[in-house]
PDB file of C-alpha atoms in Angstrom:
ATOM      1  CA  ILE A   1     -21.625  -3.156  15.345  1.00 50.00           C
ATOM      2  CA  ASN A   2     -19.504  -4.505  18.178  1.00 53.00           C
ATOM      3  CA  ILE A   3     -18.751  -8.205  17.616  1.00 54.00           C
ATOM      4  CA  GLY A   4     -16.623  -8.488  20.763  1.00 55.00           C
ATOM      5  CA  VAL A   5     -13.240  -8.361  19.051  1.00 59.00           C
ATOM      6  CA  SER A   6     -11.232  -5.231  18.294  1.00 62.00           C
ATOM      7  CA  ALA A   7     -10.431  -6.476  14.816  1.00 71.00           C
ATOM      8  CA  ALA A   8     -12.095  -5.586  11.563  1.00 75.00           C
ATOM      9  CA  PRO A   9     -11.515  -7.351   8.275  1.00 83.00           C
ATOM     10  CA  LYS A  10      -9.819  -5.367   5.535  1.00 89.00           C
ATOM     11  CA  TYR A  11     -10.496  -6.259   1.935  1.00 91.00           C
ATOM     12  CA  GLN A  12     -10.184  -5.012  -1.624  1.00 95.00           C
ATOM     13  CA  ASP A  13     -11.217  -6.496  -4.927  1.00 96.00           C
ATOM     14  CA  PHE A  14     -11.240  -5.673  -8.600  1.00 96.00           C
ATOM     15  CA  SER A  15     -12.583  -7.077 -11.843  1.00 97.00           C
ATOM     16  CA  PHE A  16     -12.474  -6.261 -15.525  1.00 97.00           C
ATOM     17  CA  LYS A  17     -13.594  -7.594 -18.879  1.00 97.00           C
ATOM     18  CA  LEU A  18     -12.567  -6.205 -22.248  1.00 97.00           C
ATOM     19  CA  ASN A  19     -14.292  -7.307 -25.474  1.00 97.00           C
ATOM     20  CA  PHE A  20     -12.734  -7.033 -28.934  1.00 96.00           C
ATOM     21  CA  PRO A  21     -15.169  -8.003 -31.697  1.00 94.00           C
ATOM     22  CA  SER A  22     -13.813  -8.754 -35.167  1.00 92.00           C
ATOM     23  CA  LYS A  23     -15.602 -10.043 -38.269  1.00 89.00           C
ATOM     24  CA  LYS A  24     -12.481 -11.921 -39.347  1.00 89.00           C
ATOM     25  CA  TYR A  25     -11.262 -13.375 -35.993  1.00 90.00           C
ATOM     26  CA  GLY A  26     -14.468 -13.556 -33.943  1.00 93.00           C
ATOM     27  CA  LYS A  27     -15.025 -12.060 -30.499  1.00 96.00           C
ATOM     28  CA  THR A  28     -12.023 -12.000 -28.165  1.00 97.00           C
ATOM     29  CA  SER A  29     -12.449 -11.233 -24.462  1.00 98.00           C
ATOM     30  CA  ILE A  30      -9.817 -10.583 -21.819  1.00 98.00           C
ATOM     31  CA  PHE A  31     -10.983 -10.789 -18.205  1.00 98.00           C
ATOM     32  CA  GLY A  32      -9.677 -10.761 -14.667  1.00 98.00           C
ATOM     33  CA  LEU A  33     -10.829 -10.857 -11.082  1.00 97.00           C
ATOM     34  CA  GLY A  34      -8.829 -10.500  -7.890  1.00 97.00           C
ATOM     35  CA  GLY A  35      -9.045  -9.743  -4.229  1.00 97.00           C
ATOM     36  CA  ILE A  36      -7.135  -9.495  -0.977  1.00 96.00           C
ATOM     37  CA  SER A  37      -8.366  -9.693   2.585  1.00 95.00           C
ATOM     38  CA  SER A  38      -6.840  -9.724   6.042  1.00 92.00           C
ATOM     39  CA  MET A  39      -7.759  -9.544   9.689  1.00 89.00           C
ATOM     40  CA  SER A  40      -5.489  -9.053  12.668  1.00 85.00           C
ATOM     41  CA  ILE A  41      -6.510 -10.022  16.184  1.00 78.00           C
ATOM     42  CA  LEU A  42      -3.768  -8.383  18.184  1.00 78.00           C
ATOM     43  CA  ASP A  43      -3.442  -9.107  21.874  1.00 74.00           C
ATOM     44  CA  SER A  44      -0.756  -6.424  21.886  1.00 71.00           C
ATOM     45  CA  GLU A  45      -3.468  -3.836  21.047  1.00 71.00           C
ATOM     46  CA  LYS A  46      -6.447  -5.445  22.830  1.00 68.00           C
ATOM     47  CA  GLU A  47      -8.847  -3.397  24.924  1.00 64.00           C
ATOM     48  CA  ALA A  48      -9.419  -4.652  28.477  1.00 64.00           C
ATOM     49  CA  ASP A  49     -13.014  -5.808  27.770  1.00 63.00           C
ATOM     50  CA  ASP A  50     -12.292  -7.471  24.384  1.00 62.00           C
ATOM     51  CA  TRP A  51     -12.778 -11.183  23.954  1.00 59.00           C
ATOM     52  CA  SER A  52      -9.988 -12.934  22.048  1.00 58.00           C
ATOM     53  CA  PHE A  53      -9.650 -16.028  19.861  1.00 57.00           C
ATOM     54  CA  THR A  54      -5.996 -16.284  20.785  1.00 57.00           C
ATOM     55  CA  GLU A  55      -4.172 -17.057  23.982  1.00 59.00           C
ATOM     56  CA  ALA A  56      -2.895 -14.175  26.099  1.00 67.00           C
ATOM     57  CA  GLY A  57       0.264 -12.719  24.644  1.00 74.00           C
ATOM     58  CA  GLU A  58      -0.407 -13.762  21.028  1.00 81.00           C
ATOM     59  CA  ASP A  59      -1.110 -11.760  17.900  1.00 83.00           C
ATOM     60  CA  LEU A  60      -3.043 -13.607  15.164  1.00 84.00           C
ATOM     61  CA  ILE A  61      -2.896 -12.426  11.550  1.00 88.00           C
ATOM     62  CA  ILE A  62      -5.078 -14.064   8.889  1.00 92.00           C
ATOM     63  CA  GLY A  63      -5.016 -13.143   5.221  1.00 94.00           C
ATOM     64  CA  SER A  64      -5.906 -14.335   1.752  1.00 96.00           C
ATOM     65  CA  LYS A  65      -5.335 -13.330  -1.847  1.00 96.00           C
ATOM     66  CA  MET A  66      -6.878 -14.624  -5.046  1.00 97.00           C
ATOM     67  CA  GLY A  67      -6.696 -13.826  -8.702  1.00 97.00           C
ATOM     68  CA  ILE A  68      -7.870 -15.165 -12.017  1.00 98.00           C
ATOM     69  CA  ALA A  69      -7.162 -13.912 -15.530  1.00 98.00           C
ATOM     70  CA  GLY A  70      -7.891 -15.257 -18.938  1.00 98.00           C
ATOM     71  CA  ILE A  71      -8.615 -14.806 -22.588  1.00 98.00           C
ATOM     72  CA  THR A  72     -11.383 -16.348 -24.672  1.00 98.00           C
ATOM     73  CA  ASN A  73     -12.094 -16.299 -28.376  1.00 97.00           C
ATOM     74  CA  VAL A  74     -15.399 -17.302 -29.988  1.00 97.00           C
ATOM     75  CA  HIS A  75     -15.146 -17.766 -33.743  1.00 95.00           C
ATOM     76  CA  LEU A  76     -18.233 -18.228 -35.924  1.00 94.00           C
ATOM     77  CA  PHE A  77     -17.432 -20.497 -38.865  1.00 93.00           C
ATOM     78  CA  ASN A  78     -20.969 -20.277 -40.253  1.00 93.00           C
ATOM     79  CA  LYS A  79     -24.516 -19.825 -38.908  1.00 92.00           C
ATOM     80  CA  ASN A  80     -24.519 -23.363 -37.434  1.00 94.00           C
ATOM     81  CA  THR A  81     -20.906 -23.829 -36.265  1.00 95.00           C
ATOM     82  CA  TYR A  82     -18.681 -22.014 -33.838  1.00 96.00           C
ATOM     83  CA  GLY A  83     -15.553 -22.725 -31.809  1.00 96.00           C
ATOM     84  CA  LYS A  84     -14.520 -21.358 -28.430  1.00 97.00           C
ATOM     85  CA  PHE A  85     -10.898 -21.226 -27.229  1.00 98.00           C
ATOM     86  CA  SER A  86     -10.105 -20.372 -23.573  1.00 98.00           C
ATOM     87  CA  LEU A  87      -6.848 -19.825 -21.703  1.00 98.00           C
ATOM     88  CA  VAL A  88      -7.169 -19.176 -17.944  1.00 98.00           C
ATOM     89  CA  ALA A  89      -4.788 -18.917 -14.975  1.00 98.00           C
ATOM     90  CA  SER A  90      -5.818 -18.666 -11.329  1.00 97.00           C
ATOM     91  CA  VAL A  91      -4.052 -18.514  -7.976  1.00 97.00           C
ATOM     92  CA  THR A  92      -5.171 -18.506  -4.328  1.00 97.00           C
ATOM     93  CA  GLU A  93      -3.047 -17.848  -1.260  1.00 95.00           C
ATOM     94  CA  SER A  94      -3.976 -18.061   2.412  1.00 95.00           C
ATOM     95  CA  LEU A  95      -1.769 -17.063   5.315  1.00 93.00           C
ATOM     96  CA  ILE A  96      -2.091 -17.620   9.062  1.00 91.00           C
ATOM     97  CA  LYS A  97       0.575 -16.226  11.363  1.00 91.00           C
ATOM     98  CA  ILE A  98       0.842 -16.206  15.162  1.00 87.00           C
ATOM     99  CA  ASP A  99       3.365 -14.033  16.957  1.00 85.00           C
ATOM    100  CA  THR A 100       3.969 -14.085  20.695  1.00 82.00           C
ATOM    101  CA  ILE A 101       4.596 -10.876  22.541  1.00 73.00           C
ATOM    102  CA  SER A 102       7.763 -10.814  24.595  1.00 65.00           C
ATOM    103  CA  ALA A 103       7.439 -10.136  28.313  1.00 58.00           C
ATOM    104  CA  THR A 104      10.512  -7.922  28.160  1.00 58.00           C
ATOM    105  CA  ALA A 105      10.396  -4.159  28.143  1.00 52.00           C
ATOM    106  CA  SER A 106      11.089  -4.062  24.398  1.00 60.00           C
ATOM    107  CA  ASP A 107       7.825  -5.984  23.629  1.00 61.00           C
ATOM    108  CA  GLU A 108       9.599  -7.725  20.790  1.00 71.00           C
ATOM    109  CA  LYS A 109       7.340 -10.055  18.747  1.00 75.00           C
ATOM    110  CA  PHE A 110       8.439 -13.600  17.953  1.00 78.00           C
ATOM    111  CA  ASN A 111       6.822 -15.753  15.251  1.00 81.00           C
ATOM    112  CA  THR A 112       5.602 -19.084  16.708  1.00 86.00           C
ATOM    113  CA  PHE A 113       3.359 -20.375  13.895  1.00 88.00           C
ATOM    114  CA  LYS A 114       2.990 -19.801  10.174  1.00 90.00           C
ATOM    115  CA  ASN A 115       0.803 -21.473   7.570  1.00 92.00           C
ATOM    116  CA  ASP A 116       1.224 -20.289   3.982  1.00 93.00           C
ATOM    117  CA  ALA A 117      -0.796 -22.150   1.332  1.00 94.00           C
ATOM    118  CA  LEU A 118      -0.503 -21.282  -2.356  1.00 94.00           C
ATOM    119  CA  ASP A 119      -2.645 -23.096  -4.939  1.00 96.00           C
ATOM    120  CA  GLY A 120      -3.179 -22.448  -8.618  1.00 97.00           C
ATOM    121  CA  GLN A 121      -4.193 -23.825 -11.947  1.00 97.00           C
ATOM    122  CA  TYR A 122      -3.838 -23.265 -15.660  1.00 97.00           C
ATOM    123  CA  ILE A 123      -6.631 -24.266 -18.035  1.00 98.00           C
ATOM    124  CA  VAL A 124      -6.579 -24.458 -21.813  1.00 98.00           C
ATOM    125  CA  SER A 125      -9.708 -25.579 -23.648  1.00 98.00           C
ATOM    126  CA  TYR A 126     -11.269 -25.671 -27.078  1.00 98.00           C
ATOM    127  CA  VAL A 127     -14.884 -26.569 -27.799  1.00 97.00           C
ATOM    128  CA  LEU A 128     -16.494 -26.905 -31.225  1.00 97.00           C
ATOM    129  CA  ASN A 129     -20.305 -26.632 -31.456  1.00 96.00           C
ATOM    130  CA  LYS A 130     -22.343 -27.684 -34.490  1.00 96.00           C
ATOM    131  CA  LYS A 131     -26.094 -27.157 -34.587  1.00 94.00           C
ATOM    132  CA  ILE A 132     -27.495 -30.015 -36.669  1.00 93.00           C
ATOM    133  CA  ASN A 133     -31.158 -28.947 -36.444  1.00 92.00           C
ATOM    134  CA  ALA A 134     -33.569 -27.327 -33.971  1.00 89.00           C
ATOM    135  CA  LYS A 135     -33.434 -30.386 -31.669  1.00 92.00           C
ATOM    136  CA  HIS A 136     -29.867 -31.632 -32.046  1.00 93.00           C
ATOM    137  CA  LEU A 137     -26.473 -30.127 -31.232  1.00 93.00           C
ATOM    138  CA  LEU A 138     -23.092 -31.786 -31.679  1.00 95.00           C
ATOM    139  CA  LYS A 139     -20.452 -30.600 -29.223  1.00 96.00           C
ATOM    140  CA  GLY A 140     -16.856 -31.769 -28.820  1.00 97.00           C
ATOM    141  CA  GLY A 141     -13.581 -30.477 -27.517  1.00 97.00           C
ATOM    142  CA  ALA A 142     -10.600 -30.884 -25.265  1.00 98.00           C
ATOM    143  CA  THR A 143      -9.516 -29.399 -21.953  1.00 97.00           C
ATOM    144  CA  PHE A 144      -6.093 -29.400 -20.323  1.00 97.00           C
ATOM    145  CA  ASN A 145      -5.789 -28.606 -16.579  1.00 97.00           C
ATOM    146  CA  LEU A 146      -2.547 -28.164 -14.674  1.00 96.00           C
ATOM    147  CA  LEU A 147      -3.031 -27.854 -10.919  1.00 96.00           C
ATOM    148  CA  TRP A 148      -0.160 -26.887  -8.610  1.00 96.00           C
ATOM    149  CA  PHE A 149       0.384 -26.142  -4.942  1.00 95.00           C
ATOM    150  CA  ASP A 150       3.052 -24.896  -2.541  1.00 95.00           C
ATOM    151  CA  ASN A 151       2.081 -25.311   1.113  1.00 94.00           C
ATOM    152  CA  GLU A 152       4.237 -24.643   4.149  1.00 92.00           C
ATOM    153  CA  GLU A 153       3.261 -24.908   7.798  1.00 92.00           C
ATOM    154  CA  ARG A 154       5.724 -24.502  10.644  1.00 91.00           C
ATOM    155  CA  ALA A 155       5.598 -24.052  14.409  1.00 90.00           C
ATOM    156  CA  TYR A 156       8.206 -23.081  16.957  1.00 86.00           C
ATOM    157  CA  TYR A 157       8.785 -25.603  19.746  1.00 84.00           C
ATOM    158  CA  ARG A 158      10.596 -24.347  22.825  1.00 79.00           C
ATOM    159  CA  GLN A 159      11.886 -27.818  23.770  1.00 83.00           C
ATOM    160  CA  PHE A 160      13.799 -27.951  20.452  1.00 83.00           C
ATOM    161  CA  ASN A 161      14.552 -24.225  20.383  1.00 83.00           C
ATOM    162  CA  ASP A 162      13.751 -24.413  16.677  1.00 85.00           C
ATOM    163  CA  TYR A 163      10.981 -24.453  14.093  1.00 86.00           C
ATOM    164  CA  VAL A 164       9.395 -27.772  13.139  1.00 87.00           C
ATOM    165  CA  PHE A 165       7.874 -28.109   9.693  1.00 88.00           C
ATOM    166  CA  LEU A 166       4.407 -29.628  10.047  1.00 89.00           C
ATOM    167  CA  ASN A 167       3.758 -29.506   6.305  1.00 88.00           C
ATOM    168  CA  ASP A 168       6.138 -28.635   3.491  1.00 88.00           C
ATOM    169  CA  ALA A 169       4.665 -29.806   0.211  1.00 91.00           C
ATOM    170  CA  LYS A 170       5.024 -28.653  -3.392  1.00 92.00           C
ATOM    171  CA  GLY A 171       3.766 -30.255  -6.532  1.00 92.00           C
ATOM    172  CA  ASN A 172       1.407 -30.375  -9.449  1.00 89.00           C
TER     173      ASN A 172
END
């Protein structure tokens, strides 16, 4: 299918889950999910009849990555009570990059814009469930979340002959 742009997204993903049942320690599961994707809209490789999102003489590269992994354990204390422990880590990254194409014979590319955003979190939780009767359930627990980020955005300005940071933030 021709969508008017000579760029096709590239992507890969994976997932897994491993279960380890034990009468003594309960059921432990290890899991993960991840993926990468990218798309390049390259004026340097554009066909004459292609429409472009970018200005003439610019190559646009967009990409993302994500991943999550964790471990859970469900322990049955008796027929009415069980506890669930979870430990999870996740991360997401997105990247936008614009290069200009030099008008010289060497066609040297020069980076004029870059946005790199990295975000993640860690989660630890424990929940205890107690079935009192057919109609009532008592549930309690605690969850700890730690969120973090590292974002950088910069652009090249000819009047300064230098990069200007539009966003440079890190924290949790």
